[in-house]
PDB file of C-alpha atoms in Angstrom:
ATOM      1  CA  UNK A   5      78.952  40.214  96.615  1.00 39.00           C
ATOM      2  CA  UNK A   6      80.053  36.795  97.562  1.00 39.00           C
ATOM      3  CA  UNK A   7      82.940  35.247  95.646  1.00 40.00           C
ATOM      4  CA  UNK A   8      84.208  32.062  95.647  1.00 41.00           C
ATOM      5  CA  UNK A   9      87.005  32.058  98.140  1.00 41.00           C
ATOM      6  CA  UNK A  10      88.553  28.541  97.591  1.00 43.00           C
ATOM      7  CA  UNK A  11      92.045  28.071  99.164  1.00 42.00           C
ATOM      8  CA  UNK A  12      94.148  26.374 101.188  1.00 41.00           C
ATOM      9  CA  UNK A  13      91.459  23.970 103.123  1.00 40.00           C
ATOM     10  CA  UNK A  14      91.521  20.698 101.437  1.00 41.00           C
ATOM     11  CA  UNK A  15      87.713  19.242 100.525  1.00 39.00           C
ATOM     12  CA  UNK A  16      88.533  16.210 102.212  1.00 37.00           C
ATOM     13  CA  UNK A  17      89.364  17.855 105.038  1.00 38.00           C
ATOM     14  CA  UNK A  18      86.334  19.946 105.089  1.00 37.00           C
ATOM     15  CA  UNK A  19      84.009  16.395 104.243  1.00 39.00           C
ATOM     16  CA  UNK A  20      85.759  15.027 107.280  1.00 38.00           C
ATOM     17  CA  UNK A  21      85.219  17.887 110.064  1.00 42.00           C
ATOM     18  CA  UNK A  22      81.417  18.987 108.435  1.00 41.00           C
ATOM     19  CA  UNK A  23      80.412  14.556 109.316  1.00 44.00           C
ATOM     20  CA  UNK A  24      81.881  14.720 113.062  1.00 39.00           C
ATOM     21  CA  UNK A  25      80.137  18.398 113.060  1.00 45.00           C
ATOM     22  CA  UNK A  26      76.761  16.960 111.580  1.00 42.00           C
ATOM     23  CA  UNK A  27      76.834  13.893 113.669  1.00 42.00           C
ATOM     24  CA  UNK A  28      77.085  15.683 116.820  1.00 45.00           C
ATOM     25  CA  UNK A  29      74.460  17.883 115.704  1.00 49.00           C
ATOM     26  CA  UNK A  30      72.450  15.524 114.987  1.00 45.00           C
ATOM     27  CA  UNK A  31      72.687  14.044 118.534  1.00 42.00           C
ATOM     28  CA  UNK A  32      71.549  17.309 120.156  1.00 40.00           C
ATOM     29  CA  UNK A  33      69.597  16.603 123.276  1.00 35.00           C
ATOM     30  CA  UNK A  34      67.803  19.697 122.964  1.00 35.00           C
ATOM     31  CA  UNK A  35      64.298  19.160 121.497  1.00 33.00           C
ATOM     32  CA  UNK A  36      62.399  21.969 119.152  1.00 35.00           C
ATOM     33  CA  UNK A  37      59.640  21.141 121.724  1.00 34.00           C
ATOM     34  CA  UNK A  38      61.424  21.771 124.772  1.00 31.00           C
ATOM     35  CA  UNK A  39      63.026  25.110 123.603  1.00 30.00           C
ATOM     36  CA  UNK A  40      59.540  26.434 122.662  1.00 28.00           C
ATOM     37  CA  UNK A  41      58.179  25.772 126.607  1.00 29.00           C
ATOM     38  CA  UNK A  42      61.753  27.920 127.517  1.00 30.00           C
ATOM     39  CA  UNK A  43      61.221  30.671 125.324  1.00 29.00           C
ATOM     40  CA  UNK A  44      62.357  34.295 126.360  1.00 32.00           C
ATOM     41  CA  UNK A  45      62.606  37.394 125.067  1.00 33.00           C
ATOM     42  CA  UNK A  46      66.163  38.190 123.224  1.00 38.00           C
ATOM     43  CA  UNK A  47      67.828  41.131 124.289  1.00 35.00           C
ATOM     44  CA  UNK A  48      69.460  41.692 121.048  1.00 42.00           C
ATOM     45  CA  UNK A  49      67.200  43.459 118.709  1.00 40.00           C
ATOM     46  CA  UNK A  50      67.878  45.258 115.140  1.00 42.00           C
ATOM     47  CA  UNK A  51      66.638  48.495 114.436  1.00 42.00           C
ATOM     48  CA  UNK A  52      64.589  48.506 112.009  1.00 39.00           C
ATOM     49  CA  UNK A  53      62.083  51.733 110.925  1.00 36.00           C
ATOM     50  CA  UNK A  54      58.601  51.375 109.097  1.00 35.00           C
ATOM     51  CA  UNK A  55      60.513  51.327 105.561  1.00 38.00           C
ATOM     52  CA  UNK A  56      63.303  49.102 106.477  1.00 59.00           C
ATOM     53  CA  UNK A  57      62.683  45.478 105.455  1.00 68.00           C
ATOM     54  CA  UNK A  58      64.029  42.814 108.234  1.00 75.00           C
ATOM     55  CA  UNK A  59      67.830  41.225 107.212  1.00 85.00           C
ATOM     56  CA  UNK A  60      67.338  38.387 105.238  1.00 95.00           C
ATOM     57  CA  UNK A  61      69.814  35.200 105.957  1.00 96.00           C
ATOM     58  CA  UNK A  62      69.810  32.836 103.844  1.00 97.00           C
ATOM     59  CA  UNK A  63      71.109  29.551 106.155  1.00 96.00           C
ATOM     60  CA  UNK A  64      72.336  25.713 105.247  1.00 96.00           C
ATOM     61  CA  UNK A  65      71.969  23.127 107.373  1.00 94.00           C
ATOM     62  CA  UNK A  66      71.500  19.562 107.786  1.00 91.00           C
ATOM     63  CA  UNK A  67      67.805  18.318 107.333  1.00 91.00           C
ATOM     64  CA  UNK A  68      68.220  16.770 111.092  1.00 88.00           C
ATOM     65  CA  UNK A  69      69.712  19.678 112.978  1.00 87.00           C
ATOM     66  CA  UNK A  70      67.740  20.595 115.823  1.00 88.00           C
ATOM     67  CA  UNK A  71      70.210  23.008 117.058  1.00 87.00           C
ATOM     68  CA  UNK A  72      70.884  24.723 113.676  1.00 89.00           C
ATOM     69  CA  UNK A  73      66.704  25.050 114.193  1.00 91.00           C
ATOM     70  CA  UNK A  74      67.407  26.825 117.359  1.00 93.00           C
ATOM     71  CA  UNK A  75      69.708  29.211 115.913  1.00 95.00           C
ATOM     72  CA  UNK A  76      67.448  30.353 113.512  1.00 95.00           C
ATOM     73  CA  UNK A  77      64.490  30.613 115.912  1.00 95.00           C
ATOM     74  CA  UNK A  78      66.923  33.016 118.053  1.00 95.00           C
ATOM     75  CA  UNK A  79      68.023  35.043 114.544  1.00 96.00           C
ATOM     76  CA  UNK A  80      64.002  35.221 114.241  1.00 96.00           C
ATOM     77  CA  UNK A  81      63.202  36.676 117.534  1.00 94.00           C
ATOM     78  CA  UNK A  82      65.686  39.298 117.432  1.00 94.00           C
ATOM     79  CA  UNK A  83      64.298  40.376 114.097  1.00 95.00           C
ATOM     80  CA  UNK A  84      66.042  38.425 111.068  1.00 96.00           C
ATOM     81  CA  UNK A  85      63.961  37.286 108.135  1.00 96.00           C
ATOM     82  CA  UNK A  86      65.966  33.786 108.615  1.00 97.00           C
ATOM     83  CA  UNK A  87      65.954  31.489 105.254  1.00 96.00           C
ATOM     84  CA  UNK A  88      66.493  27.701 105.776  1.00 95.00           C
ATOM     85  CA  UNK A  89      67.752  25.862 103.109  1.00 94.00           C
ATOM     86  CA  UNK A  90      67.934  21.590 104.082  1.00 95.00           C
ATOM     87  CA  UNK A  91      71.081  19.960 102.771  1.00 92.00           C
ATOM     88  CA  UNK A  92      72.510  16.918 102.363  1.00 92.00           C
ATOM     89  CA  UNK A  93      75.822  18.488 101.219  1.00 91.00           C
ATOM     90  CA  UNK A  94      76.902  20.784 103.448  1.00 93.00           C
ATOM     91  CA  UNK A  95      80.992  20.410 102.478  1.00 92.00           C
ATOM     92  CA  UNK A  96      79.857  21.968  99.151  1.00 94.00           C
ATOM     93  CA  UNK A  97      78.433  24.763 101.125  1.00 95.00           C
ATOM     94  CA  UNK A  98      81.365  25.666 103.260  1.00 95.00           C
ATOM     95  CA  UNK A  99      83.849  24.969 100.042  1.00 94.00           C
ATOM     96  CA  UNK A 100      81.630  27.352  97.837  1.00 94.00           C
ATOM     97  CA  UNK A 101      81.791  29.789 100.428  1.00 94.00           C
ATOM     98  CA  UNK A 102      84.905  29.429 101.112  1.00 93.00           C
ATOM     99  CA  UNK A 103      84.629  28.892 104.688  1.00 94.00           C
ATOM    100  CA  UNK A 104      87.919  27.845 106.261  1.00 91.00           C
ATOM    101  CA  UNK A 105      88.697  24.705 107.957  1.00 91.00           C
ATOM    102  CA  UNK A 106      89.119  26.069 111.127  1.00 92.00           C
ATOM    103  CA  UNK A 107      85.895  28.146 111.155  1.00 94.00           C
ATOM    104  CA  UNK A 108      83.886  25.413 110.523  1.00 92.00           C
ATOM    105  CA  UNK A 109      80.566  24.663 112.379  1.00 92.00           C
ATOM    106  CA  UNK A 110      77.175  22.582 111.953  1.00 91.00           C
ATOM    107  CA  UNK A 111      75.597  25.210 110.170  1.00 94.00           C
ATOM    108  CA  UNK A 112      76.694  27.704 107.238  1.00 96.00           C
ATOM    109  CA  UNK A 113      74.841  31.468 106.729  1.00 97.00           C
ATOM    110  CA  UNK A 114      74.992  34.401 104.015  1.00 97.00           C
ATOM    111  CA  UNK A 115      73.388  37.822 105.096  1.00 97.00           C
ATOM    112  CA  UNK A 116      74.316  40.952 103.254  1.00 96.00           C
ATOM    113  CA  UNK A 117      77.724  39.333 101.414  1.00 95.00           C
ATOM    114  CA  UNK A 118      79.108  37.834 104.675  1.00 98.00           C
ATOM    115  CA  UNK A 119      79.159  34.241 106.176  1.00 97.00           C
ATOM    116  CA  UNK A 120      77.988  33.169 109.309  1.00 98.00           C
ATOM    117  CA  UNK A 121      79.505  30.238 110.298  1.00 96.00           C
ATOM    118  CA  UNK A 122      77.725  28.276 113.243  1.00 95.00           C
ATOM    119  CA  UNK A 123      76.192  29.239 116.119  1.00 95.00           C
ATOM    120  CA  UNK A 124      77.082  33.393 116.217  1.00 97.00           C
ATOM    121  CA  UNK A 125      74.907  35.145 118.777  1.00 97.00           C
ATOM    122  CA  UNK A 126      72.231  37.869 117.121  1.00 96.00           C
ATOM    123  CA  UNK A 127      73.824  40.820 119.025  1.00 96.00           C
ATOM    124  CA  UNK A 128      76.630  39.977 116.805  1.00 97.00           C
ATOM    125  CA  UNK A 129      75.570  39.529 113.145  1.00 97.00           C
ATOM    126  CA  UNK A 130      73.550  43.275 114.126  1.00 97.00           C
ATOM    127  CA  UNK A 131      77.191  44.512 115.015  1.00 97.00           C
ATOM    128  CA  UNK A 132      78.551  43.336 112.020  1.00 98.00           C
ATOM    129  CA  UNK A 133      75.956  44.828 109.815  1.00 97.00           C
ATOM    130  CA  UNK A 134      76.248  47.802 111.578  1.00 96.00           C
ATOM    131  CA  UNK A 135      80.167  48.074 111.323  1.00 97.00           C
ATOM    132  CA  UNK A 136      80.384  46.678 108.502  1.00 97.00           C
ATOM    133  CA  UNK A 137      84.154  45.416 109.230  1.00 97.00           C
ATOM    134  CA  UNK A 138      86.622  44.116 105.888  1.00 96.00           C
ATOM    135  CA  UNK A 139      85.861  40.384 106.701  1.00 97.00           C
ATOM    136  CA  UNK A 140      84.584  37.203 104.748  1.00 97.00           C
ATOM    137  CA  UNK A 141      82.206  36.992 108.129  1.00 97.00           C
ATOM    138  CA  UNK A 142      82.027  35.621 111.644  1.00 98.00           C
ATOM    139  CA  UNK A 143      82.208  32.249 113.312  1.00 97.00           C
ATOM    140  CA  UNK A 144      81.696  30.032 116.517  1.00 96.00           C
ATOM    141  CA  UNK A 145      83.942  27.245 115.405  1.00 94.00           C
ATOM    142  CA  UNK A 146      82.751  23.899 116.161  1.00 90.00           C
ATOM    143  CA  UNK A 147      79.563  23.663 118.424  1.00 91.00           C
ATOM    144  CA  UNK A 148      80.115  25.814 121.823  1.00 93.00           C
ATOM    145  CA  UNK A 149      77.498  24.225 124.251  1.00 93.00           C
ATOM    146  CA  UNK A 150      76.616  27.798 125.679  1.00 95.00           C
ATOM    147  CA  UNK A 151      75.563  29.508 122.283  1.00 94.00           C
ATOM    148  CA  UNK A 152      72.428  30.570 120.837  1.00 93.00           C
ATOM    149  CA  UNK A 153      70.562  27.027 119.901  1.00 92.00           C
ATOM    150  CA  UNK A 154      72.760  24.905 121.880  1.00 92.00           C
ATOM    151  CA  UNK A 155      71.102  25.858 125.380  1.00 91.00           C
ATOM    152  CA  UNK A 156      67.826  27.125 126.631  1.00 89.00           C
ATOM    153  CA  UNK A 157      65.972  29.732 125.131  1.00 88.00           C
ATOM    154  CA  UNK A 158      66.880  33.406 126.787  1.00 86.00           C
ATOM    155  CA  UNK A 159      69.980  32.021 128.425  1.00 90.00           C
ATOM    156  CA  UNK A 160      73.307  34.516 127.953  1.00 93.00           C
ATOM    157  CA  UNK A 161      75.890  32.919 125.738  1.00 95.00           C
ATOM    158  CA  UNK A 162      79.186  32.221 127.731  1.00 94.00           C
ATOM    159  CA  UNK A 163      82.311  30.443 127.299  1.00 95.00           C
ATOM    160  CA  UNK A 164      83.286  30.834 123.409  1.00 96.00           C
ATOM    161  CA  UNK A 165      84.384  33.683 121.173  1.00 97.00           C
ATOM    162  CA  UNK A 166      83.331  34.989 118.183  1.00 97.00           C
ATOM    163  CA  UNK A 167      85.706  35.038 115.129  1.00 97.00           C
ATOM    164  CA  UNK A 168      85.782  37.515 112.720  1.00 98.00           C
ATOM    165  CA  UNK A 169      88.342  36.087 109.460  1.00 96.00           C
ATOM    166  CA  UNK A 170      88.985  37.105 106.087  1.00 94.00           C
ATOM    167  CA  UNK A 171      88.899  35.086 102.914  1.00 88.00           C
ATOM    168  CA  UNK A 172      92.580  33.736 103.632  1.00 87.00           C
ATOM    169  CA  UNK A 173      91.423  31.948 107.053  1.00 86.00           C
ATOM    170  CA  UNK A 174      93.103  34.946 109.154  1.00 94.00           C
ATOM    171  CA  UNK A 175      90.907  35.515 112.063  1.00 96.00           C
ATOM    172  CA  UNK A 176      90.977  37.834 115.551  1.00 97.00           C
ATOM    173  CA  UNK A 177      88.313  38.071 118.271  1.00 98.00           C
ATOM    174  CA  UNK A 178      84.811  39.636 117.413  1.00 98.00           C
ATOM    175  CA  UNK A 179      83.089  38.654 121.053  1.00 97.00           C
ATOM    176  CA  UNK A 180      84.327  37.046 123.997  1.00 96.00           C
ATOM    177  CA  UNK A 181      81.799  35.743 126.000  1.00 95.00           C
TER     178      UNK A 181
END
């Protein structure tokens, strides 16, 4: 169950980073369009049996995002039941969340009590749910240009780690890649 996890970040803060985050989004190069002519299969797949129901995420993003779009399409294709919710307000997201500062990203996620914060490869949420580790979730902070939604379709992420942190803001490598 999620709790509030307030804290140290300051909302203004958070306002400040979530507008440079948005408006770099929002000048994405990357077209819906153009990722669907790209499209590959994902390696990273969840097992799932007859009875088991796909994960559901339930995901925030900006109404303009194409690359939060992208991320979702990958979450799809590796077998996610992926949720988008449109905001206007994402700093109320990542405050009510409690999503520090420093983990911040374009887009905010919830699957199974933990946050997804930005652009987190498939292969990784499926570890996470897997392990279930003692964390608040897992981030790419900011928007790492080789990530799942940020570059073609099929491409291997490279470049960037994946965070794992706690509801203080603590956080240690998940992924390199």
């Amino acid at each position: 169950m999620m709790k509030n996890r307030g804290g140290n970040c300051s909302a203004t803060a958070v306002i400040l980073l979530v507008g440079v985050l948005l408006v770099a989004c929002d000048n994405s190069t990357t077209t819906a369009g153009s990722r669907t002519a790209q499209m590959a299969p994902d390696t990273a797949k969840i097992e799932t049996t007859s009875s088991d129901a796909a994960p559901e995420i339930v995901m925030y993003k900006s109404p303009s995002c194409e690359c939060c779009t992208g991320w979702a399409e990958h979450l799809r294709r590796a077998g996610f039941n992926v949720i988008e919710n449109k905001r206007d307000d994402m700093n109320i997201i990542k405050v009510q969340y409690g999503v520090p500062e420093k983990m911040a990203s374009c887009h905010t996620a919830i699957v199974d009590g933990y946050i997804i914060e930005g652009h987190v490869p498939a292969e990784d949420v499926t570890r996470l749910l897997r392990e279930r580790p003692d964390v608040a979730g897992l981030s790419a902070p900011g928007m790492p240009m080789k990530s799942p939604g940020m570059q073609p379709v099929g491409q291997k992420p490279q470049g960037y780690d994946v965070l794992a942190f706690d509801k203080d803001g603590s956080a240690s490598v998940f992924h390199s890649y």
